[in-house]
PDB file of C-alpha atoms in Angstrom:
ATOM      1  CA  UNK H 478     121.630  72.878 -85.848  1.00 37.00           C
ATOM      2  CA  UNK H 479     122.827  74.051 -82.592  1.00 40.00           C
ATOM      3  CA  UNK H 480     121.494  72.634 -78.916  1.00 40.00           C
ATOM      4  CA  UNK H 481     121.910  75.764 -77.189  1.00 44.00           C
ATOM      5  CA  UNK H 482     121.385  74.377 -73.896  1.00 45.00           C
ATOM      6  CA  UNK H 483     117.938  72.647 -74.849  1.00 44.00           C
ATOM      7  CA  UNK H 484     115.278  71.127 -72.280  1.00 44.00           C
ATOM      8  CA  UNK H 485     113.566  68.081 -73.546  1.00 41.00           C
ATOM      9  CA  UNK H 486     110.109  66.531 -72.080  1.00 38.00           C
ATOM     10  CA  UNK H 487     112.370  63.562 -72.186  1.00 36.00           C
ATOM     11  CA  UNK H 488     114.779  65.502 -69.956  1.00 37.00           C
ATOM     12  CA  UNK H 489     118.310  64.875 -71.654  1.00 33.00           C
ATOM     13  CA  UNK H 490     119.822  68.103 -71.049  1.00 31.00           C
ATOM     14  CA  UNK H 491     120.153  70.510 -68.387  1.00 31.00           C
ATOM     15  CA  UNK H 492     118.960  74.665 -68.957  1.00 30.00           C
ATOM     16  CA  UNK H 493     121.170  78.008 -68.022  1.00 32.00           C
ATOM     17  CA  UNK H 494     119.216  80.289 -66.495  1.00 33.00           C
ATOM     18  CA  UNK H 495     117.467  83.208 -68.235  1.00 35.00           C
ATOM     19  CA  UNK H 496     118.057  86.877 -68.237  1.00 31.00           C
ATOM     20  CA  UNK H 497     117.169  88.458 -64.563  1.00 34.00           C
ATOM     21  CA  UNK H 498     114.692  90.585 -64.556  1.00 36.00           C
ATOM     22  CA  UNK H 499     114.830  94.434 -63.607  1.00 36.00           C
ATOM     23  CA  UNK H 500     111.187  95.696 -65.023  1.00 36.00           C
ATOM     24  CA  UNK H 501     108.741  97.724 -63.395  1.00 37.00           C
ATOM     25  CA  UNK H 502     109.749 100.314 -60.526  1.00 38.00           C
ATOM     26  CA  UNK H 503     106.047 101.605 -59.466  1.00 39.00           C
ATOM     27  CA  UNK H 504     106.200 101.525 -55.727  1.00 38.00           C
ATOM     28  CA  UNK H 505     103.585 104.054 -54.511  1.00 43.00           C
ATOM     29  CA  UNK H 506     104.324 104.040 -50.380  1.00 46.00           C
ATOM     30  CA  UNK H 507     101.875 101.527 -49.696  1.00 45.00           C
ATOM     31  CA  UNK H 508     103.298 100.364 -46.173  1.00 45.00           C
ATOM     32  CA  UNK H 509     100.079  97.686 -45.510  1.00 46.00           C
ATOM     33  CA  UNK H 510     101.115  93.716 -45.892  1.00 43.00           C
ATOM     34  CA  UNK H 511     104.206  94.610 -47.988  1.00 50.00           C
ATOM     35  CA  UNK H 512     106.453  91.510 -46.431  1.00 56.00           C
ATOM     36  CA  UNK H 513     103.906  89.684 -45.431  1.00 70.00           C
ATOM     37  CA  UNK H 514     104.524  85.943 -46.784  1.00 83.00           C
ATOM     38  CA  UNK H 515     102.325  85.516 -49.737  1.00 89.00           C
ATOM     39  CA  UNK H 516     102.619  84.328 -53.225  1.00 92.00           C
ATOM     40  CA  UNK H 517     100.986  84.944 -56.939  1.00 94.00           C
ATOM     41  CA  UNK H 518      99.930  82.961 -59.117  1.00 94.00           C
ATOM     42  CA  UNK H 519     100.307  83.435 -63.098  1.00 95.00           C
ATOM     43  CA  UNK H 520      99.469  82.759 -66.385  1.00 95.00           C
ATOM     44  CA  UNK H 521     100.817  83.885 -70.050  1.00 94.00           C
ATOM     45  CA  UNK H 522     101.802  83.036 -73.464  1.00 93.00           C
ATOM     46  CA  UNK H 523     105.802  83.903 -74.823  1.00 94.00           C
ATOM     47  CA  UNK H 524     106.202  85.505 -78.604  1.00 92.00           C
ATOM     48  CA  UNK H 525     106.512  82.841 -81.380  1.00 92.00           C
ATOM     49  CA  UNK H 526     109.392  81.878 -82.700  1.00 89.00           C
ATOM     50  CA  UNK H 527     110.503  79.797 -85.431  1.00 86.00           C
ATOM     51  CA  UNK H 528     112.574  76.435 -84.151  1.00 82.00           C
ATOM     52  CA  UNK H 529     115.387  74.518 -85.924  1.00 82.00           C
ATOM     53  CA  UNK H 530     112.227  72.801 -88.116  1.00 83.00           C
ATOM     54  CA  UNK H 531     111.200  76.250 -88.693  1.00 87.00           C
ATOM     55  CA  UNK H 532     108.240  75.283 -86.923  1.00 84.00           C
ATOM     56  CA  UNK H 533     106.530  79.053 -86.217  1.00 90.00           C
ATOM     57  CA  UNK H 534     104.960  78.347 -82.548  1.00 90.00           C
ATOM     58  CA  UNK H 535     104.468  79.806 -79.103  1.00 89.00           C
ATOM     59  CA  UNK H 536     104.350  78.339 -75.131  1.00 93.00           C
ATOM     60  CA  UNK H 537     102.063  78.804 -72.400  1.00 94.00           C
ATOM     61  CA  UNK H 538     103.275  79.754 -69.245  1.00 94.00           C
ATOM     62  CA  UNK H 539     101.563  79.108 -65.444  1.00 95.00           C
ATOM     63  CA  UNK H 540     102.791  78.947 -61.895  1.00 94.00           C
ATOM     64  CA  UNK H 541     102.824  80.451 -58.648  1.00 94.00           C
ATOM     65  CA  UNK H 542     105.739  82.744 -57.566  1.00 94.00           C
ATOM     66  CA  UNK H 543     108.221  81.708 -54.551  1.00 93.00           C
ATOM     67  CA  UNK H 544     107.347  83.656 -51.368  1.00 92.00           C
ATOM     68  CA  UNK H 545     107.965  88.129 -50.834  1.00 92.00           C
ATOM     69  CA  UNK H 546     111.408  89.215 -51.111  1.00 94.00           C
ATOM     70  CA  UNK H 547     112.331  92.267 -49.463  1.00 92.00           C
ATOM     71  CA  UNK H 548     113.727  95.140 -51.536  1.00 91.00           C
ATOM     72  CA  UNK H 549     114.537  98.271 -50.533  1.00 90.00           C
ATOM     73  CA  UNK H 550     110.714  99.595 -49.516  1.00 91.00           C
ATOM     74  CA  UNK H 551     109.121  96.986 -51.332  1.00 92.00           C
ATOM     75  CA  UNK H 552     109.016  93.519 -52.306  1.00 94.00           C
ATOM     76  CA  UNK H 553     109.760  90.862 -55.714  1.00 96.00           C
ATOM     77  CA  UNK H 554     109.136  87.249 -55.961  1.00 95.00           C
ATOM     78  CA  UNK H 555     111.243  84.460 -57.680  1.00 96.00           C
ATOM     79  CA  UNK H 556     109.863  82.573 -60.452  1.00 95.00           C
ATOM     80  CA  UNK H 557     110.944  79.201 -61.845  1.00 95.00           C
ATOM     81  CA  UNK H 558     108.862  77.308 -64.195  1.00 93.00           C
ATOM     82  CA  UNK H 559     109.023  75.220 -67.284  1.00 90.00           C
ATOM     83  CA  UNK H 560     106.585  76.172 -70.239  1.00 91.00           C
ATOM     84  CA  UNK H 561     104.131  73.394 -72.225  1.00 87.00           C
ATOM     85  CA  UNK H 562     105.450  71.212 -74.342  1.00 82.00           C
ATOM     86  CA  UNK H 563     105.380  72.118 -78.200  1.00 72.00           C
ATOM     87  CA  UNK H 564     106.892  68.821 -80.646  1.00 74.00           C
ATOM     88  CA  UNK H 565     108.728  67.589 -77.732  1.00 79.00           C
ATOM     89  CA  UNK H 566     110.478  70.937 -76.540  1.00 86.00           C
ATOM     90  CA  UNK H 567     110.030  72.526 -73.593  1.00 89.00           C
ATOM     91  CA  UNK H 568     111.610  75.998 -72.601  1.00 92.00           C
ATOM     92  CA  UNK H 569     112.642  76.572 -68.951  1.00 94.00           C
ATOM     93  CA  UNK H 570     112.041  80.600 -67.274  1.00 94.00           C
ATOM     94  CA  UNK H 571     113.995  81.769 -63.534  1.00 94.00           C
ATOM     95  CA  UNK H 572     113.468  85.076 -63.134  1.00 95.00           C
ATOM     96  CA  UNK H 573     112.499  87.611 -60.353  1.00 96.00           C
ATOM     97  CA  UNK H 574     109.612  90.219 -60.470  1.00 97.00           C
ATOM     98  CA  UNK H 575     109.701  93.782 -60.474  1.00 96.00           C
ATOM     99  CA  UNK H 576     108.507  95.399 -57.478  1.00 96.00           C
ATOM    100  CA  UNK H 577     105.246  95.721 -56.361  1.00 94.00           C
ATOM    101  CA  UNK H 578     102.835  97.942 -58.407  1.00 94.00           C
ATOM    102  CA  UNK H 579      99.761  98.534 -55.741  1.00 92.00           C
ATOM    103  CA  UNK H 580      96.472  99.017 -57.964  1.00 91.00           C
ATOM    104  CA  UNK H 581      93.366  99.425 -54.914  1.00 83.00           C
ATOM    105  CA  UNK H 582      92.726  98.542 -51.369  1.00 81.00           C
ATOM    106  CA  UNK H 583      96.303  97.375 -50.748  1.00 80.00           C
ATOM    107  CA  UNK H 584      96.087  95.051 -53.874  1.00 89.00           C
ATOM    108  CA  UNK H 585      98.905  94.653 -55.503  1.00 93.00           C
ATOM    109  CA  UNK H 586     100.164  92.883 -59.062  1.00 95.00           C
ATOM    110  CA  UNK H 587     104.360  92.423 -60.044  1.00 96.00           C
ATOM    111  CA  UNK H 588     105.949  93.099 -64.281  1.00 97.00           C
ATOM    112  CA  UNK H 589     108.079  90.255 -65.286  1.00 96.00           C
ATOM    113  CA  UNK H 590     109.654  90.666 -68.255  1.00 96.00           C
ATOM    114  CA  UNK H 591     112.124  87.971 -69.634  1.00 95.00           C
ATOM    115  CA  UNK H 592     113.685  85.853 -72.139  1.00 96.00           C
ATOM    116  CA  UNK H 593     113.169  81.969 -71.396  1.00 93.00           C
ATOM    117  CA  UNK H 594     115.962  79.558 -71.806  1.00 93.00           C
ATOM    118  CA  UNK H 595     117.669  77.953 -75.276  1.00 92.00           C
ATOM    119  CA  UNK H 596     115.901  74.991 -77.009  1.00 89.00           C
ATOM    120  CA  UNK H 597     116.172  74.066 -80.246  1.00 86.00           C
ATOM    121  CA  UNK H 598     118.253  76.941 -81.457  1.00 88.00           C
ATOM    122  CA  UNK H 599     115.173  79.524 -80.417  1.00 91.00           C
ATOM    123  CA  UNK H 600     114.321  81.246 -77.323  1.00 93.00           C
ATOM    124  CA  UNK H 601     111.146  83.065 -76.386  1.00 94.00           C
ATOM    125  CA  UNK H 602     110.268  86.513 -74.791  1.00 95.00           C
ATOM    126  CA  UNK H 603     107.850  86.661 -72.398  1.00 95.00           C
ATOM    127  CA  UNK H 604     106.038  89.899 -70.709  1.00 96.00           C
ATOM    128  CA  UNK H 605     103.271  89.474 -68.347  1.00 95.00           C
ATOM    129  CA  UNK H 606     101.778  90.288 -64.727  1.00 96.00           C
ATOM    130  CA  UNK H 607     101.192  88.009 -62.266  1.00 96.00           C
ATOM    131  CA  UNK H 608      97.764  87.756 -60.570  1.00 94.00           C
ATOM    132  CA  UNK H 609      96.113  89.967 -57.787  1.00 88.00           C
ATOM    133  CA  UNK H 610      94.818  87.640 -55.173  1.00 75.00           C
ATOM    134  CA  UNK H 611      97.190  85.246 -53.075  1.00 72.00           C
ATOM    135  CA  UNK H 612      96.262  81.546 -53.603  1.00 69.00           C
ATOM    136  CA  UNK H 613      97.761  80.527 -50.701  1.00 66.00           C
ATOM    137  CA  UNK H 614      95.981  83.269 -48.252  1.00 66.00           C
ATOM    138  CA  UNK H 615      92.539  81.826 -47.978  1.00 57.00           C
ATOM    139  CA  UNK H 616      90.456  83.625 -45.763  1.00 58.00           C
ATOM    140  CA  UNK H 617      88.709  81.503 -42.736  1.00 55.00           C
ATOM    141  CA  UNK H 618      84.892  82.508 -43.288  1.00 55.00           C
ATOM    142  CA  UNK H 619      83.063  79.868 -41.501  1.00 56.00           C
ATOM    143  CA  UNK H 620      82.946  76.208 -40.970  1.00 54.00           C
ATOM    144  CA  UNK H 621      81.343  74.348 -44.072  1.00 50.00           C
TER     145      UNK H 621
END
């Protein structure tokens, strides 16, 4: 059956890129911290497919986004990651957020909506939000 560009946990072959991401176009105003440097973290699952076994599974996802990117009057992030492992496949996601989608008190979440690379003739969809709070903004409260 066909390679389709497939990502091993062995690493033997290289990944194209998936689908770029234009989802979610909720900007409300919100001027406060909107380039500021910050980053997400996240954490999903992708649809199941069937793979050239007809194996029926799914992948986890989890990461951190690269640092704001601005655009227009708001801000996306890039993603890159590579999902779990499932019988010695792994699928490989680079994409870029929607824009900012501010929920309360200047809080703020990002769509991404994709399709992850090729690997053993299947690929996976994936749909998710990333998380509110920035992991790497850790706020100085006192000495412990």
């Amino acid at each position: 059956m066909s390679n389709c560009g497939c990502v091993t946990s062995k690493g033997n072959n290289a990944v194209s890129p998936a689908v770029a991401n234009t989802y979610g176009q909720n900007y409300r105003g919100n001027n406060n911290n909107r380039f500021t440097n910050h980053n997400h973290e996240f954490l999903a699952s992708t649809n199941y497919e069937k793979d050239d076994d007809c194996n029926i599974h799914n992948h986890r996802i989890a990461g951190m986004t690269g640092p704001a990117i601005r655009n227009g009057v708001t801000h996306v992030h890039k993603i890159e990651e590579i999902t779990d492992t499932f019988c010695d496949h792994i699928h490989k996601i680079c994409d870029t957020t929607g824009p900012a989608i501010y929920i309360s008190n200047n809080k703020h979440v990002h769509l991404i909506k994709g399709v992850t690379s090729c690997c053993d003739g299947h690929d996976h969809d994936y749909y998710f939000t990333t998380l509110i709070e920035d992991p790497t903004n850790v706020p100085n409260i006192g000495k412990c």
